[in-house]
XYZ file of C-alpha atoms in Angstrom:
115
model
C -21.904 33.332 18.793
C -20.279 30.566 16.811
C -21.732 27.095 16.361
C -19.290 25.527 18.819
C -20.385 27.791 21.689
C -24.040 27.433 20.717
C -23.701 23.621 20.755
C -22.058 23.701 24.190
C -24.773 26.006 25.485
C -27.560 23.755 24.180
C -25.843 20.691 25.630
C -25.522 22.387 29.031
C -29.173 23.431 28.895
C -30.252 19.884 28.032
C -28.110 18.495 30.869
C -29.701 20.923 33.350
C -33.160 19.905 32.152
C -32.292 16.207 32.531
C -30.967 16.830 36.045
C -34.162 18.702 36.992
C -36.256 15.859 35.551
C -34.255 13.271 37.518
C -34.595 15.313 40.710
C -38.334 15.688 40.114
C -38.792 11.932 39.581
C -36.674 11.179 42.666
C -38.874 13.516 44.735
C -42.003 11.938 43.255
C -40.624 8.506 44.169
C -39.861 9.665 47.726
C -43.397 11.030 48.057
C -44.847 7.766 46.731
C -42.693 5.799 49.162
C -44.160 7.778 52.064
C -47.648 7.003 50.772
C -46.820 3.287 50.592
C -45.416 3.269 54.100
C -48.510 4.941 55.556
C -51.198 3.527 53.278
C -52.514 0.811 55.601
C -52.174 2.829 58.812
C -55.148 4.671 60.177
C -53.371 7.875 59.227
C -55.636 10.571 57.813
C -52.697 12.436 56.311
C -52.185 9.713 53.696
C -55.278 10.909 51.832
C -53.788 14.390 51.677
C -50.458 12.971 50.536
C -52.224 11.035 47.775
C -54.093 14.151 46.690
C -50.870 16.171 46.587
C -49.057 13.397 44.718
C -51.809 13.166 42.118
C -51.944 16.924 41.618
C -48.182 17.125 41.143
C -48.200 14.165 38.725
C -51.107 15.644 36.781
C -49.620 19.146 36.588
C -46.272 17.721 35.444
C -48.005 15.435 32.934
C -46.277 12.364 34.368
C -47.311 9.404 32.231
C -49.169 6.585 33.978
C -46.507 4.001 32.991
C -43.926 6.074 34.868
C -46.061 5.982 38.026
C -46.362 2.224 37.629
C -42.585 2.031 37.195
C -42.049 4.030 40.411
C -44.428 1.659 42.233
C -42.668 -1.438 40.906
C -39.202 -0.094 41.778
C -40.247 0.630 45.348
C -41.973 -2.725 45.789
C -38.847 -4.417 44.443
C -36.705 -2.500 46.950
C -39.073 -3.445 49.785
C -39.031 -7.083 48.662
C -35.236 -7.203 48.679
C -35.166 -5.688 52.173
C -37.713 -8.178 53.503
C -35.754 -11.082 52.022
C -32.542 -9.776 53.605
C -34.379 -9.790 56.917
C -35.536 -13.366 56.265
C -39.159 -12.315 56.026
C -41.847 -13.235 53.535
C -42.624 -10.587 50.916
C -46.163 -11.775 50.103
C -47.594 -8.885 52.104
C -46.353 -6.580 49.372
C -49.073 -7.894 47.059
C -51.559 -5.863 49.124
C -49.798 -2.687 48.028
C -51.297 -3.095 44.581
C -54.296 -1.416 46.214
C -52.195 1.713 46.664
C -51.345 1.776 42.975
C -54.963 1.160 41.987
C -56.126 3.918 44.325
C -53.656 6.444 42.931
C -54.320 5.536 39.301
C -58.081 5.713 39.858
C -57.764 9.203 41.340
C -55.451 10.287 38.533
C -57.828 8.949 35.885
C -60.674 10.846 37.540
C -58.679 14.074 37.320
C -57.967 13.371 33.641
C -61.642 12.634 33.038
C -62.861 15.825 34.691
C -60.209 17.951 32.979
C -61.435 16.837 29.562
C -65.049 17.821 30.182
């Protein structure tokens, strides 16, 4: 195989990997959004969703800053929607608890995996 074909093949492989990564992050963001939407309800399934989310993030070695970025993007989207509806977005400050909860669980998994 000549260098030209090898270069095209590597480029295609890299593009497929990037697409899979984007799809994975989009799914992770969708899962996190569902957690946010149910977090303050008396819904017992949210704990299971958090557990699943954390396990997926841990297994995929998703860096903590990326989880924070997902949280901030979603809160920003929610804020824009509330403002469009003429509503106050201060309630979104409470959702920091969701982020703290998830990061605390994730840190615990990291801690126990080291020992």
